[in-house]
């Protein structure tokens, strides 16, 4: 394994702390029908890959072209309990690819159930084979609470993932939880700018915004991603890299979030969503996304590939 790149000298981001342990989310797995998938696929000109429509496989793969931007969009549906394995494989493959190409791997995490779905990364074979020393971890969004608070996305990720893998503490960029929402957003943007300046995070030649190797998103039942909520003016932010919100409809109200220009400059993005409570938003995003203002997830458009990891419940209305 290669030596660790030290960023301690230039990163203004808060150093890693060890919060107490937290609990993990729970899940459910309602019924799913191949019929719905087929209907969705035909209505959007999407084709099933390697699947006999008469014999439904829980691991259905489909892909579709996006018109506005040539993003490779893929959707895979799994049994709820099985999704973590292909997700870990996906992350590990991208880690190897970017470490080979660029020497490091920049990942931005969301909160919520995503961290539970990443659980296979901390088990063999991935825990032993990934070059963790080359990882740089940031947050797509964070709640403005102390890092020891149960609502902290940092704490969630630390307890469930980061404390179990040998990523150098200096490569984990938490928000400064001593600041106000405004201050934390500015501080975090400064952190990202330093990482760009020092070639840790790449820059999109298309947009000029930071280009993460991989952004991992969850999605709310209302179609929000990061802390970008339906109908909120922050959806239209075009200049800031990191913004603050004080009226989040999902508690807690004060958060910071990457803006869409940053989210959409990512090379690869995975949206991980499970449960029937997400089915309407998934249907709208993939089948009927005429009003993306009301459905932020429909605006997600990375530069190389958008991959949806769904369970049968989340895919049940397609
Ligand atoms: O901090 C947050 O609240 C998250 O970043 C948020 O965007 C989350 O990813 C979605 O709400 C999905 O959460 P679930 O997967 O738990 O439904």
XYZ file of C-alpha atoms and ligand atoms in Angstrom:
335
model
C 0.000 0.000 0.000
C 1.396 3.427 -0.889
C 2.209 6.073 1.651
C -0.434 8.453 2.919
C -0.711 11.953 1.506
C -0.786 14.387 4.390
C -3.259 17.237 4.128
C -2.930 18.423 7.698
C -0.825 21.400 6.685
C -3.420 22.980 4.444
C -6.834 21.712 5.394
C -8.827 24.152 7.500
C -11.430 21.483 8.177
C -12.115 20.302 11.678
C -10.046 17.327 12.766
C -11.616 13.976 13.378
C -13.101 13.317 16.837
C -14.413 10.116 18.279
C -18.077 10.395 19.226
C -19.944 7.775 21.229
C -21.637 4.899 19.453
C -24.998 5.337 17.687
C -27.730 3.014 16.421
C -28.385 2.104 12.782
C -31.586 2.623 10.757
C -34.092 -0.135 10.084
C -35.559 -1.249 6.764
C -38.529 -3.014 5.211
C -39.001 -4.878 1.959
C -42.512 -4.756 0.421
C -43.604 -6.591 -2.678
C -42.234 -5.914 -6.098
C -43.354 -6.915 -9.559
C -41.455 -7.395 -12.777
C -44.519 -6.071 -14.559
C -43.942 -2.595 -13.129
C -40.327 -2.541 -14.190
C -41.188 -3.629 -17.703
C -43.871 -0.964 -17.965
C -41.420 1.686 -16.801
C -38.766 0.531 -19.162
C -40.985 0.498 -22.216
C -42.445 3.922 -21.442
C -38.957 5.461 -21.402
C -37.357 3.350 -24.095
C -35.251 1.568 -21.507
C -34.147 -1.997 -22.014
C -33.642 -4.802 -19.545
C -30.180 -6.279 -19.651
C -29.685 -10.012 -19.285
C -33.076 -10.690 -17.758
C -35.813 -13.043 -18.879
C -38.959 -10.954 -18.336
C -40.934 -14.066 -17.478
C -38.523 -15.046 -14.716
C -37.934 -12.064 -12.513
C -34.484 -11.775 -11.058
C -34.093 -9.569 -7.991
C -30.965 -8.188 -9.605
C -32.476 -6.462 -12.618
C -30.282 -4.021 -14.477
C -31.505 -1.335 -16.823
C -29.935 1.683 -18.382
C -31.143 4.743 -20.207
C -29.630 7.654 -22.016
C -30.165 11.155 -20.731
C -30.912 13.775 -23.320
C -29.677 17.067 -21.838
C -26.268 15.701 -20.788
C -24.834 12.431 -21.975
C -24.916 10.787 -18.566
C -24.830 7.053 -18.360
C -27.807 6.302 -16.121
C -28.216 2.833 -14.626
C -30.810 1.433 -12.275
C -30.405 -1.797 -10.358
C -32.977 -3.369 -8.075
C -32.051 -5.764 -5.270
C -33.500 -7.539 -2.317
C -33.145 -5.078 0.568
C -30.658 -7.235 2.440
C -28.572 -7.901 -0.672
C -28.032 -4.343 -1.866
C -25.009 -3.736 0.357
C -22.841 -6.266 -1.503
C -23.051 -4.778 -5.024
C -22.853 -1.285 -3.533
C -19.604 -2.156 -1.774
C -18.273 -3.752 -4.970
C -19.176 -0.598 -6.902
C -17.407 1.697 -4.434
C -14.360 -0.592 -4.272
C -14.077 -0.720 -8.069
C -14.210 3.063 -8.322
C -11.692 3.402 -5.505
C -9.243 1.165 -7.390
C -9.883 2.983 -10.676
C -9.305 6.489 -9.323
C -6.332 5.543 -7.141
C -4.730 4.045 -10.232
C -5.566 7.067 -12.385
C -5.135 9.960 -9.942
C -3.380 8.580 -6.873
C -6.306 9.165 -4.539
C -10.055 8.736 -4.202
C -12.378 11.564 -3.201
C -15.765 10.559 -1.813
C -18.614 12.673 -0.500
C -21.098 11.012 1.859
C -24.701 11.801 2.701
C -26.447 10.963 5.952
C -29.415 8.706 6.550
C -29.600 5.032 5.692
C -26.700 5.271 3.232
C -24.177 4.511 5.957
C -25.924 1.266 6.864
C -25.903 0.284 3.202
C -22.114 0.787 3.108
C -21.633 -1.872 5.793
C -20.022 -4.433 3.464
C -17.095 -2.087 2.875
C -15.898 -2.761 6.402
C -15.888 -6.524 5.900
C -13.552 -8.788 3.911
C -12.602 -8.687 1.131
C -12.979 -4.909 0.773
C -11.758 -3.894 4.196
C -8.450 -5.622 3.435
C -8.021 -4.734 -0.227
C -9.122 -1.102 -0.546
C -6.252 1.386 -0.282
C -7.882 3.338 2.504
C -4.836 5.577 2.949
C -5.658 7.157 -0.409
C -9.236 8.035 0.501
C -10.413 11.571 1.188
C -13.877 11.769 2.731
C -16.174 14.777 2.833
C -19.899 15.256 3.400
C -22.420 16.205 0.739
C -24.482 17.656 3.541
C -24.255 17.934 7.277
C -26.549 18.962 10.072
C -25.250 21.940 12.083
C -24.997 20.134 15.411
C -22.037 19.031 17.526
C -20.177 16.029 16.131
C -21.183 14.063 19.212
C -24.902 14.722 18.589
C -27.190 11.888 17.477
C -28.217 13.998 14.440
C -24.641 14.449 13.196
C -23.949 12.872 9.824
C -20.297 12.787 10.826
C -21.122 10.742 13.926
C -23.328 8.416 11.899
C -20.563 7.792 9.373
C -17.863 7.564 12.007
C -19.680 4.999 14.118
C -20.893 2.872 11.216
C -18.037 3.158 8.737
C -15.069 5.467 9.240
C -14.002 4.149 12.640
C -13.722 0.670 11.124
C -11.339 1.415 8.258
C -7.795 2.864 8.266
C -8.468 6.169 6.529
C -5.954 8.683 7.915
C -7.809 11.043 10.290
C -6.382 13.994 8.367
C -8.202 12.807 5.253
C -11.634 13.010 6.881
C -13.064 16.502 6.562
C -15.815 17.188 9.058
C -17.543 20.557 9.326
C -16.508 22.992 12.027
C -19.299 22.429 14.522
C -18.349 25.462 16.580
C -19.657 27.801 13.879
C -23.097 29.049 12.883
C -24.726 27.531 9.794
C -23.478 30.455 7.677
C -19.982 30.196 9.126
C -19.847 26.413 8.774
C -20.872 26.605 5.115
C -18.218 29.237 4.347
C -15.605 27.292 6.281
C -16.451 24.059 4.492
C -16.299 25.752 1.092
C -12.851 27.074 2.052
C -11.883 23.527 2.963
C -13.004 22.219 -0.422
C -11.168 25.067 -2.194
C -7.926 24.150 -0.403
C -8.327 20.528 -1.429
C -8.894 21.596 -5.030
C -5.906 23.947 -4.937
C -3.730 21.114 -3.674
C -4.972 18.685 -6.314
C -6.634 16.385 -3.824
C -10.038 17.055 -5.382
C -10.126 17.322 -9.177
C -11.778 20.166 -11.067
C -14.411 19.724 -13.742
C -13.143 21.125 -17.020
C -16.784 21.475 -18.064
C -18.074 23.442 -15.066
C -15.019 24.693 -13.159
C -16.536 23.260 -9.976
C -14.880 20.588 -7.823
C -15.180 17.149 -9.327
C -15.513 14.427 -6.713
C -14.690 10.934 -7.880
C -17.835 9.594 -6.220
C -20.796 11.225 -4.525
C -23.028 8.912 -2.512
C -26.567 10.182 -2.091
C -29.642 9.044 -0.247
C -33.055 10.319 -1.272
C -35.941 11.429 0.913
C -39.545 10.376 0.257
C -40.105 13.924 -1.068
C -37.273 13.489 -3.587
C -34.734 15.628 -1.720
C -31.064 14.871 -2.034
C -28.301 16.256 0.175
C -30.110 19.146 1.939
C -31.709 20.399 -1.284
C -35.451 20.216 -0.765
C -38.399 20.458 -3.176
C -39.334 24.036 -4.010
C -36.510 25.531 -1.907
C -34.552 28.404 -3.516
C -31.256 26.623 -2.753
C -32.026 24.295 -5.629
C -31.218 27.209 -7.948
C -27.931 28.224 -6.319
C -25.390 28.461 -9.126
C -22.369 30.191 -7.568
C -21.693 28.857 -4.095
C -20.044 25.485 -3.647
C -21.447 25.017 -0.152
C -24.638 26.673 1.083
C -26.473 26.782 4.391
C -30.130 26.194 5.113
C -31.955 27.152 8.304
C -35.434 25.982 7.380
C -34.886 22.367 6.406
C -38.242 20.571 6.343
C -36.407 17.474 7.529
C -35.098 18.024 11.048
C -32.793 19.341 12.253
C -33.523 22.650 10.475
C -29.966 23.996 10.260
C -27.690 22.296 7.766
C -25.007 22.913 5.192
C -25.076 21.320 1.777
C -23.171 21.030 -1.457
C -25.015 22.884 -4.202
C -26.149 21.348 -7.476
C -23.181 22.686 -9.476
C -20.891 20.681 -7.180
C -23.131 17.622 -7.039
C -23.449 17.588 -10.811
C -19.732 18.028 -11.428
C -19.052 14.701 -9.749
C -17.630 11.976 -11.972
C -19.784 9.183 -10.540
C -22.868 9.425 -8.340
C -24.783 6.625 -6.683
C -28.271 7.174 -5.306
C -29.103 4.541 -2.712
C -32.756 4.280 -1.806
C -34.810 1.600 -0.102
C -38.351 1.097 1.110
C -41.805 1.619 -0.324
C -41.846 5.126 1.131
C -39.473 6.127 -1.667
C -41.482 4.492 -4.460
C -43.384 7.610 -5.565
C -40.221 9.713 -5.756
C -38.383 6.962 -7.638
C -41.262 6.654 -10.077
C -41.362 10.414 -10.651
C -37.603 10.703 -11.051
C -37.170 7.824 -13.461
C -40.476 7.739 -15.290
C -42.137 11.115 -14.987
C -39.724 13.907 -14.050
C -41.520 16.827 -15.710
C -41.190 19.151 -12.728
C -37.683 18.734 -11.321
C -38.102 21.831 -9.113
C -40.473 19.737 -7.081
C -38.182 16.732 -7.238
C -34.525 17.635 -6.620
C -33.357 14.074 -7.224
C -34.433 14.460 -10.855
C -31.802 17.198 -11.208
C -28.909 14.922 -10.281
C -26.695 14.590 -13.334
C -23.041 13.683 -12.762
C -20.441 13.876 -15.495
C -19.821 10.191 -16.122
C -22.383 7.904 -14.515
C -25.480 8.003 -12.337
C -26.208 4.679 -10.689
C -29.392 3.972 -8.737
C -29.269 1.212 -6.130
C -32.883 0.410 -5.241
C -34.633 -2.301 -3.316
C -37.903 -3.814 -4.459
C -39.955 -1.506 -2.253
C -38.394 1.646 -3.686
C -38.827 0.281 -7.224
C -42.390 -0.938 -6.656
C -44.111 1.855 -8.593
C -41.940 1.745 -11.673
O -28.537 14.514 6.270
C -29.477 14.101 5.638
O -30.635 14.214 6.048
C -29.200 13.385 4.376
O -28.024 13.647 3.747
C -30.383 13.290 3.456
O -30.262 13.862 2.180
C -30.621 11.804 3.335
O -29.633 11.227 2.533
C -31.985 11.509 2.767
O -32.943 12.122 3.580
C -32.264 10.029 2.707
O -32.213 9.497 3.994
P -32.681 8.007 4.220
O -31.884 7.145 3.308
O -32.404 7.737 5.675
O -34.139 7.966 3.908
